Amino acid sequence: MQLVKAPSIPRSIWILGLVSLFTDISSEMIHSVLPLFLIIELGASASMVGLIDGLGEAIASMLKLFSGALSDHLGSRKPLLIAGYGLSAAVKPLFALAWDPSMVLTARCMDRIGKGIRASPRDALVADLTDPENRGAAYGLRQSLDSIGAFIGPTIAFVLLSLSNSDFRRVFWLALIPGVFAVLLLCLGIREPQKKSLNAERRTNPLRLEQLKRLSGGFWLLFAVSLVFTLGNSSDAFILLKVKQMGVPTNFVPLALVVMNIAYALSAYPAGKLSDRIGRKGLLLFSFALYGLVYLGLAFATTFWQIWFLLSLYGLFLGLNQGLLLAITADRLPSDLRGTGFGLINLSIGLGLLPASLLAGWLWDSISPQATFLTGAAFSIAALLLFSLDSAGKEVVAQP
């Protein structure tokens, strides 16, 4: 049997990955120390940490629906990418200026609004630029570059905290630099593919019922699976609080994200490439099972080596799960509804994120940290069982 060489990954995918890399350096410099800043310097509770993270991510996920549909309507993704990345960079100084948790909440929500504007158009653009034969590898590559930024950011935060006697605000000010560089790279380096002109009816409103009916049953099952899983996928801030609870010094806590994201970076591209060869469903099911095992382990971990090992496995989960979910979504969408479809998947995440983080914070404060992680494990198993009912496989979608 003659093997067919997969199409090469386009230059614009690499540029998108580098934009994500520098944006994540900026964001994770802040995110890796934000829970500690809130609790140690501003006196916030774990419930407030959950509210800030959950509300910000929920707002972002809600906006992703409309930004994705707008990119389908306009027939262009890049202007929304520039607006979204630009807003997230512009609000970074607000974290450094915050004097109470409500200001952090405002800054976090504005930052996540930027993410909400850019995420669905970006994910749709990756699908626009690729074929099914290299789509998993392309999403995996972008996720790998993104996660490289996500461990460089906490590493920089660790160094800065160590050199400045835990000066959180200095970290927040310096986070602006890579964020601005990412926006410049996006403006100068990305070219959109030319699209076939669509008839007026299809460009009027992608959210019309008659357009949504074109989305397959396999896509809507994926929507439900994403919602169920997200109900147990609370903010990573609770993992950082667990690390701190284990007695890790404050300036070393950001290294938890370094360990996670090294594993993420090393696994995302190989996982995506493997999914192009053997299919995506089995790998995604395995990722749900792995998440459940990691959260079960976090519930009962008592030693440092157990925590670092579990963080490595959590990074592997991210490498398996994040890019594969996007690739499966792209496989099940007609090309003129890609932005809308990714927006709907992100809406399902948004519907689950806020209650997930509020529940996690309430369980942490009112019952125990162990209850937070056991609940997350239970929801991941529920998502696994639901997705096991999927029979769509690698679905071929009728193109417009």
Tab-separated table of C-alpha atoms in Angstrom:
chain	number	residue	atom	x	y	z
A	1	MET	CA	0.000	0.000	0.000
A	2	GLN	CA	1.381	3.393	-1.003
A	3	LEU	CA	1.444	5.990	1.716
A	4	VAL	CA	0.193	9.444	0.780
A	5	LYS	CA	2.218	12.276	2.245
A	6	ALA	CA	0.082	14.635	4.327
A	7	PRO	CA	-0.063	18.259	3.146
A	8	SER	CA	2.512	20.530	4.784
A	9	ILE	CA	1.405	22.956	7.474
A	10	PRO	CA	0.950	26.466	6.010
A	11	ARG	CA	3.136	29.395	7.107
A	12	SER	CA	0.129	31.244	8.530
A	13	ILE	CA	-0.473	28.396	11.004
A	14	TRP	CA	3.064	28.902	12.311
A	15	ILE	CA	2.436	32.644	12.621
A	16	LEU	CA	-0.828	32.034	14.472
A	17	GLY	CA	1.051	29.701	16.787
A	18	LEU	CA	3.706	32.327	17.493
A	19	VAL	CA	1.017	34.942	18.158
A	20	SER	CA	-0.512	32.512	20.661
A	21	LEU	CA	2.943	31.865	22.148
A	22	PHE	CA	3.652	35.533	22.912
A	23	THR	CA	0.083	36.173	24.064
A	24	ASP	CA	0.297	33.258	26.475
A	25	ILE	CA	3.635	34.469	27.827
A	26	SER	CA	1.869	37.720	28.649
A	27	SER	CA	-1.322	36.141	30.026
A	28	GLU	CA	0.360	33.399	32.062
A	29	MET	CA	2.818	35.824	33.683
A	30	ILE	CA	-0.334	37.268	35.257
A	31	HIS	CA	-2.546	34.182	35.567
A	32	SER	CA	0.145	32.071	37.279
A	33	VAL	CA	0.357	34.472	40.231
A	34	LEU	CA	-3.103	36.062	40.196
A	35	PRO	CA	-4.718	33.681	42.753
A	36	LEU	CA	-1.839	34.364	45.167
A	37	PHE	CA	-2.033	38.132	44.532
A	38	LEU	CA	-5.756	38.057	45.261
A	39	ILE	CA	-5.460	36.042	48.472
A	40	ILE	CA	-2.146	37.309	49.895
A	41	GLU	CA	-2.159	40.983	48.872
A	42	LEU	CA	-5.861	41.802	48.388
A	43	GLY	CA	-7.356	39.460	51.005
A	44	ALA	CA	-9.786	37.648	48.672
A	45	SER	CA	-11.384	34.272	49.462
A	46	ALA	CA	-11.211	31.097	47.387
A	47	SER	CA	-14.817	31.739	46.359
A	48	MET	CA	-13.817	35.167	45.017
A	49	VAL	CA	-10.964	33.552	43.082
A	50	GLY	CA	-13.484	31.148	41.563
A	51	LEU	CA	-15.864	34.015	40.707
A	52	ILE	CA	-13.147	36.063	39.005
A	53	ASP	CA	-11.856	33.185	36.919
A	54	GLY	CA	-15.259	31.673	36.221
A	55	LEU	CA	-17.021	34.911	35.270
A	56	GLY	CA	-14.163	36.024	33.035
A	57	GLU	CA	-14.035	32.744	31.150
A	58	ALA	CA	-17.823	32.554	30.912
A	59	ILE	CA	-17.989	36.017	29.340
A	60	ALA	CA	-15.285	35.027	26.871
A	61	SER	CA	-17.095	31.857	25.902
A	62	MET	CA	-20.407	33.659	25.366
A	63	LEU	CA	-18.738	36.216	23.088
A	64	LYS	CA	-17.069	33.478	21.058
A	65	LEU	CA	-20.462	32.517	19.626
A	66	PHE	CA	-21.117	35.995	18.246
A	67	SER	CA	-17.560	36.668	17.070
A	68	GLY	CA	-17.507	33.331	15.246
A	69	ALA	CA	-20.850	34.025	13.564
A	70	LEU	CA	-19.708	37.544	12.678
A	71	SER	CA	-16.575	36.189	11.014
A	72	ASP	CA	-18.774	33.884	8.895
A	73	HIS	CA	-21.035	36.809	8.006
A	74	LEU	CA	-18.126	39.074	7.060
A	75	GLY	CA	-16.238	36.314	5.282
A	76	SER	CA	-13.098	37.521	7.090
A	77	ARG	CA	-11.410	36.485	10.345
A	78	LYS	CA	-8.309	38.721	10.692
A	79	PRO	CA	-9.991	42.010	11.782
A	80	LEU	CA	-11.600	40.231	14.729
A	81	LEU	CA	-8.288	38.597	15.635
A	82	ILE	CA	-6.588	42.004	15.743
A	83	ALA	CA	-9.392	43.487	17.866
A	84	GLY	CA	-9.347	40.585	20.324
A	85	TYR	CA	-5.590	40.288	20.783
A	86	GLY	CA	-5.293	44.071	20.912
A	87	LEU	CA	-7.853	44.445	23.723
A	88	SER	CA	-6.208	41.722	25.830
A	89	ALA	CA	-2.836	43.457	25.503
A	90	ALA	CA	-4.257	46.901	26.292
A	91	VAL	CA	-5.824	45.917	29.643
A	92	LYS	CA	-2.706	44.307	31.157
A	93	PRO	CA	-1.767	47.483	33.124
A	94	LEU	CA	-5.116	47.339	34.964
A	95	PHE	CA	-3.907	44.312	36.929
A	96	ALA	CA	-0.873	46.264	38.142
A	97	LEU	CA	-3.075	49.182	39.210
A	98	ALA	CA	-5.689	47.097	41.073
A	99	TRP	CA	-6.197	47.866	44.774
A	100	ASP	CA	-9.142	45.539	45.484
A	101	PRO	CA	-10.630	42.311	44.057
A	102	SER	CA	-13.341	44.170	42.138
A	103	MET	CA	-10.680	45.899	40.022
A	104	VAL	CA	-9.064	42.549	39.269
A	105	LEU	CA	-12.503	41.242	38.301
A	106	THR	CA	-12.943	44.149	35.868
A	107	ALA	CA	-9.491	43.671	34.342
A	108	ARG	CA	-9.955	39.928	34.061
A	109	CYS	CA	-13.343	40.309	32.344
A	110	MET	CA	-11.956	42.813	29.826
A	111	ASP	CA	-9.000	40.528	29.103
A	112	ARG	CA	-11.374	37.624	28.542
A	113	ILE	CA	-13.611	39.782	26.316
A	114	GLY	CA	-10.560	40.082	24.083
A	115	LYS	CA	-10.209	36.328	24.106
A	116	GLY	CA	-13.905	35.965	23.312
A	117	ILE	CA	-13.573	38.214	20.267
A	118	ARG	CA	-10.590	36.357	18.786
A	119	ALA	CA	-10.923	32.683	19.683
A	120	SER	CA	-13.650	31.357	17.368
A	121	PRO	CA	-12.456	33.288	14.286
A	122	ARG	CA	-8.913	32.012	14.965
A	123	ASP	CA	-10.024	28.392	15.286
A	124	ALA	CA	-12.095	28.748	12.112
A	125	LEU	CA	-9.111	30.288	10.301
A	126	VAL	CA	-7.008	27.217	11.140
A	127	ALA	CA	-9.682	25.056	9.489
A	128	ASP	CA	-9.801	27.449	6.503
A	129	LEU	CA	-6.061	27.043	6.024
A	130	THR	CA	-5.907	23.234	6.278
A	131	ASP	CA	-7.276	19.974	4.887
A	132	PRO	CA	-8.703	17.076	6.933
A	133	GLU	CA	-5.453	15.171	6.302
A	134	ASN	CA	-3.310	17.695	8.216
A	135	ARG	CA	-5.916	19.388	10.389
A	136	GLY	CA	-5.110	17.519	13.589
A	137	ALA	CA	-1.409	18.303	13.193
A	138	ALA	CA	-2.181	21.987	12.519
A	139	TYR	CA	-4.336	22.385	15.614
A	140	GLY	CA	-1.775	20.428	17.614
A	141	LEU	CA	1.070	22.631	16.402
A	142	ARG	CA	-0.770	25.824	17.324
A	143	GLN	CA	-1.606	24.373	20.741
A	144	SER	CA	2.021	23.301	21.253
A	145	LEU	CA	3.339	26.784	20.487
A	146	ASP	CA	0.605	28.252	22.684
A	147	SER	CA	1.633	26.004	25.566
A	148	ILE	CA	5.322	26.854	25.131
A	149	GLY	CA	4.282	30.409	25.884
A	150	ALA	CA	2.237	29.111	28.782
A	151	PHE	CA	5.311	27.678	30.510
A	152	ILE	CA	7.678	30.528	29.565
A	153	GLY	CA	5.230	32.989	31.177
A	154	PRO	CA	5.156	31.338	34.626
A	155	THR	CA	8.938	30.817	34.440
A	156	ILE	CA	9.427	34.553	33.932
A	157	ALA	CA	6.973	35.226	36.762
A	158	PHE	CA	8.940	32.873	39.047
A	159	VAL	CA	12.221	34.620	38.245
A	160	LEU	CA	10.740	38.080	38.713
A	161	LEU	CA	9.094	37.166	42.013
A	162	SER	CA	12.331	35.614	43.250
A	163	LEU	CA	14.353	38.715	42.350
A	164	SER	CA	11.848	41.270	43.631
A	165	ASN	CA	10.704	39.852	46.983
A	166	SER	CA	7.346	38.736	45.509
A	167	ASP	CA	6.508	42.041	43.798
A	168	PHE	CA	3.348	40.955	41.940
A	169	ARG	CA	2.752	44.348	40.359
A	170	ARG	CA	6.129	44.398	38.608
A	171	VAL	CA	5.237	41.083	36.984
A	172	PHE	CA	1.930	42.552	35.769
A	173	TRP	CA	3.604	45.632	34.218
A	174	LEU	CA	6.207	43.600	32.342
A	175	ALA	CA	3.502	41.253	30.986
A	176	LEU	CA	2.461	44.047	28.629
A	177	ILE	CA	5.603	43.660	26.460
A	178	PRO	CA	4.982	40.213	24.904
A	179	GLY	CA	1.285	41.043	24.500
A	180	VAL	CA	2.066	44.063	22.317
A	181	PHE	CA	4.603	42.060	20.284
A	182	ALA	CA	1.948	39.414	19.558
A	183	VAL	CA	-0.415	42.029	18.124
A	184	LEU	CA	2.313	43.421	15.848
A	185	LEU	CA	3.182	39.924	14.613
A	186	LEU	CA	-0.472	39.232	13.820
A	187	CYS	CA	-0.926	42.487	11.899
A	188	LEU	CA	2.174	41.973	9.772
A	189	GLY	CA	2.361	38.202	9.356
A	190	ILE	CA	-1.107	36.734	8.653
A	191	ARG	CA	-2.812	36.474	5.284
A	192	GLU	CA	-6.267	34.979	5.000
A	193	PRO	CA	-7.044	32.492	2.221
A	194	GLN	CA	-9.327	33.744	-0.520
A	195	LYS	CA	-12.841	32.377	-0.130
A	196	LYS	CA	-15.481	31.559	-2.648
A	197	SER	CA	-18.229	34.161	-2.624
A	198	LEU	CA	-21.339	33.003	-0.794
A	199	ASN	CA	-24.892	33.809	-1.791
A	200	ALA	CA	-26.666	36.603	0.070
A	201	GLU	CA	-28.964	34.299	2.030
A	202	ARG	CA	-26.145	32.405	3.664
A	203	ARG	CA	-24.238	35.574	4.507
A	204	THR	CA	-27.217	37.312	6.098
A	205	ASN	CA	-27.195	35.661	9.527
A	206	PRO	CA	-25.399	32.379	10.349
A	207	LEU	CA	-27.428	32.096	13.571
A	208	ARG	CA	-30.767	31.757	11.777
A	209	LEU	CA	-32.588	28.533	12.596
A	210	GLU	CA	-32.470	27.284	9.020
A	211	GLN	CA	-28.674	27.638	9.051
A	212	LEU	CA	-28.268	25.936	12.439
A	213	LYS	CA	-30.309	22.989	11.136
A	214	ARG	CA	-27.467	22.317	8.710
A	215	LEU	CA	-25.259	21.333	11.667
A	216	SER	CA	-25.107	17.563	12.119
A	217	GLY	CA	-26.221	15.396	15.024
A	218	GLY	CA	-22.586	14.508	15.630
A	219	PHE	CA	-21.798	18.180	16.129
A	220	TRP	CA	-24.628	18.647	18.643
A	221	LEU	CA	-23.493	15.593	20.603
A	222	LEU	CA	-20.047	17.179	20.771
A	223	PHE	CA	-21.739	20.337	22.097
A	224	ALA	CA	-23.401	18.317	24.894
A	225	VAL	CA	-20.179	16.454	25.761
A	226	SER	CA	-18.279	19.731	26.004
A	227	LEU	CA	-20.926	21.176	28.338
A	228	VAL	CA	-20.948	18.163	30.668
A	229	PHE	CA	-17.172	18.011	30.867
A	230	THR	CA	-16.849	21.738	31.543
A	231	LEU	CA	-19.146	21.495	34.572
A	232	GLY	CA	-16.302	19.617	36.281
A	233	ASN	CA	-13.431	21.521	34.659
A	234	SER	CA	-13.042	24.366	37.136
A	235	SER	CA	-10.365	27.034	36.959
A	236	ASP	CA	-6.722	25.968	37.141
A	237	ALA	CA	-6.500	28.474	39.998
A	238	PHE	CA	-7.643	25.651	42.292
A	239	ILE	CA	-4.701	23.520	41.198
A	240	LEU	CA	-2.394	26.425	42.111
A	241	LEU	CA	-4.118	26.717	45.492
A	242	LYS	CA	-3.609	22.982	46.023
A	243	VAL	CA	0.100	23.391	45.266
A	244	LYS	CA	0.309	26.258	47.757
A	245	GLN	CA	-1.629	24.210	50.331
A	246	MET	CA	1.018	21.482	50.048
A	247	GLY	CA	3.561	23.941	51.445
A	248	VAL	CA	5.274	25.064	48.250
A	249	PRO	CA	6.828	28.558	48.749
A	250	THR	CA	4.896	31.374	47.079
A	251	ASN	CA	7.547	32.211	44.469
A	252	PHE	CA	7.703	28.544	43.399
A	253	VAL	CA	3.946	28.139	42.835
A	254	PRO	CA	4.088	29.418	39.206
A	255	LEU	CA	6.381	26.471	38.421
A	256	ALA	CA	3.277	24.273	38.654
A	257	LEU	CA	2.117	25.806	35.374
A	258	VAL	CA	5.611	25.344	33.935
A	259	VAL	CA	5.458	21.587	34.593
A	260	MET	CA	1.926	21.343	33.174
A	261	ASN	CA	2.729	23.294	30.044
A	262	ILE	CA	5.984	21.516	29.255
A	263	ALA	CA	3.995	18.280	29.130
A	264	TYR	CA	1.286	20.080	27.133
A	265	ALA	CA	3.773	21.461	24.612
A	266	LEU	CA	5.480	18.102	24.123
A	267	SER	CA	2.235	16.180	23.581
A	268	ALA	CA	-0.143	18.456	21.619
A	269	TYR	CA	1.494	18.273	18.186
A	270	PRO	CA	2.227	14.496	18.305
A	271	ALA	CA	-1.341	13.871	19.499
A	272	GLY	CA	-2.807	15.936	16.663
A	273	LYS	CA	-0.584	14.261	14.088
A	274	LEU	CA	-1.497	10.826	15.457
A	275	SER	CA	-5.193	11.680	15.226
A	276	ASP	CA	-4.751	12.388	11.491
A	277	ARG	CA	-3.516	8.797	11.110
A	278	ILE	CA	-5.664	6.718	13.477
A	279	GLY	CA	-8.756	8.871	14.108
A	280	ARG	CA	-9.695	11.260	16.879
A	281	LYS	CA	-12.483	9.652	18.926
A	282	GLY	CA	-10.414	7.117	20.871
A	283	LEU	CA	-7.789	9.708	21.786
A	284	LEU	CA	-10.430	12.152	23.006
A	285	LEU	CA	-12.088	9.439	25.123
A	286	PHE	CA	-8.702	8.625	26.641
A	287	SER	CA	-8.195	12.310	27.486
A	288	PHE	CA	-11.443	12.382	29.504
A	289	ALA	CA	-10.369	9.267	31.400
A	290	LEU	CA	-6.945	10.780	32.084
A	291	TYR	CA	-8.500	13.976	33.448
A	292	GLY	CA	-10.632	11.941	35.837
A	293	LEU	CA	-7.585	10.053	37.105
A	294	VAL	CA	-5.583	13.261	37.568
A	295	TYR	CA	-8.343	14.953	39.565
A	296	LEU	CA	-8.830	11.808	41.631
A	297	GLY	CA	-5.116	11.901	42.354
A	298	LEU	CA	-5.178	15.586	43.287
A	299	ALA	CA	-7.946	14.844	45.789
A	300	PHE	CA	-5.711	12.435	47.702
A	301	ALA	CA	-2.160	13.659	46.970
A	302	THR	CA	-0.049	14.202	50.100
A	303	THR	CA	3.533	14.547	48.879
A	304	PHE	CA	5.431	16.870	46.557
A	305	TRP	CA	6.406	14.152	44.082
A	306	GLN	CA	2.762	13.110	43.705
A	307	ILE	CA	1.734	16.694	42.903
A	308	TRP	CA	4.452	17.194	40.275
A	309	PHE	CA	3.671	13.829	38.683
A	310	LEU	CA	-0.040	14.659	38.520
A	311	LEU	CA	0.724	18.066	37.017
A	312	SER	CA	2.713	16.320	34.268
A	313	LEU	CA	-0.249	14.051	33.545
A	314	TYR	CA	-2.549	17.063	33.518
A	315	GLY	CA	-0.342	18.616	30.845
A	316	LEU	CA	-0.621	15.399	28.836
A	317	PHE	CA	-4.417	15.618	29.159
A	318	LEU	CA	-4.333	19.150	27.760
A	319	GLY	CA	-2.158	18.026	24.856
A	320	LEU	CA	-4.591	15.252	24.004
A	321	ASN	CA	-7.816	17.129	24.609
A	322	GLN	CA	-7.591	20.734	23.436
A	323	GLY	CA	-6.434	20.355	19.845
A	324	LEU	CA	-8.424	17.165	19.252
A	325	LEU	CA	-11.677	18.793	20.324
A	326	LEU	CA	-11.055	21.598	17.831
A	327	ALA	CA	-10.106	19.207	15.028
A	328	ILE	CA	-13.185	17.027	15.586
A	329	THR	CA	-15.347	20.151	15.597
A	330	ALA	CA	-13.820	21.326	12.314
A	331	ASP	CA	-14.388	17.878	10.761
A	332	ARG	CA	-18.115	18.200	11.461
A	333	LEU	CA	-18.738	21.724	10.160
A	334	PRO	CA	-19.551	23.088	6.688
A	335	SER	CA	-16.945	25.673	5.692
A	336	ASP	CA	-19.336	28.644	5.725
A	337	LEU	CA	-20.448	27.887	9.303
A	338	ARG	CA	-17.064	27.183	10.871
A	339	GLY	CA	-16.934	30.361	12.918
A	340	THR	CA	-20.495	29.810	14.112
A	341	GLY	CA	-19.833	26.166	14.969
A	342	PHE	CA	-16.720	26.975	16.990
A	343	GLY	CA	-18.698	29.734	18.672
A	344	LEU	CA	-21.381	27.239	19.704
A	345	ILE	CA	-18.804	24.830	21.140
A	346	ASN	CA	-17.309	27.724	23.072
A	347	LEU	CA	-20.807	28.689	24.219
A	348	SER	CA	-21.193	25.218	25.720
A	349	ILE	CA	-17.943	25.816	27.597
A	350	GLY	CA	-19.177	29.217	28.734
A	351	LEU	CA	-22.423	27.777	30.036
A	352	GLY	CA	-20.424	25.369	32.199
A	353	LEU	CA	-17.437	27.457	33.287
A	354	LEU	CA	-19.042	29.891	35.692
A	355	PRO	CA	-21.103	27.293	37.619
A	356	ALA	CA	-18.074	24.965	37.565
A	357	SER	CA	-15.770	27.544	39.163
A	358	LEU	CA	-18.424	28.779	41.618
A	359	LEU	CA	-19.157	25.182	42.630
A	360	ALA	CA	-15.453	24.439	43.003
A	361	GLY	CA	-14.932	27.516	45.178
A	362	TRP	CA	-17.957	26.699	47.339
A	363	LEU	CA	-16.843	23.085	47.793
A	364	TRP	CA	-13.326	24.256	48.677
A	365	ASP	CA	-14.508	26.773	51.294
A	366	SER	CA	-17.524	24.893	52.690
A	367	ILE	CA	-16.540	21.221	52.534
A	368	SER	CA	-12.930	20.547	51.552
A	369	PRO	CA	-10.423	20.929	48.688
A	370	GLN	CA	-10.781	17.171	48.199
A	371	ALA	CA	-14.468	17.601	47.337
A	372	THR	CA	-13.550	20.086	44.567
A	373	PHE	CA	-11.317	17.571	42.790
A	374	LEU	CA	-13.613	14.568	43.294
A	375	THR	CA	-16.468	16.500	41.666
A	376	GLY	CA	-14.281	17.333	38.672
A	377	ALA	CA	-13.365	13.658	38.270
A	378	ALA	CA	-17.041	12.640	38.334
A	379	PHE	CA	-18.019	15.054	35.558
A	380	SER	CA	-15.152	13.889	33.353
A	381	ILE	CA	-16.374	10.300	33.578
A	382	ALA	CA	-19.896	11.453	32.690
A	383	ALA	CA	-18.512	13.193	29.586
A	384	LEU	CA	-16.586	10.050	28.637
A	385	LEU	CA	-19.725	7.919	28.853
A	386	LEU	CA	-21.730	10.428	26.802
A	387	PHE	CA	-19.115	10.693	24.046
A	388	SER	CA	-18.824	6.912	23.869
A	389	LEU	CA	-22.343	7.029	22.332
A	390	ASP	CA	-20.964	8.985	19.353
A	391	SER	CA	-21.146	7.141	16.049
A	392	ALA	CA	-20.191	9.986	13.712
A	393	GLY	CA	-16.513	9.100	13.531
A	394	LYS	CA	-14.524	11.282	11.170
A	395	GLU	CA	-17.554	12.843	9.595
A	396	VAL	CA	-17.562	14.121	6.024
A	397	VAL	CA	-19.687	17.259	5.871
A	398	ALA	CA	-21.467	18.439	2.759
A	399	GLN	CA	-19.855	21.684	1.685
A	400	PRO	CA	-21.929	24.640	0.513
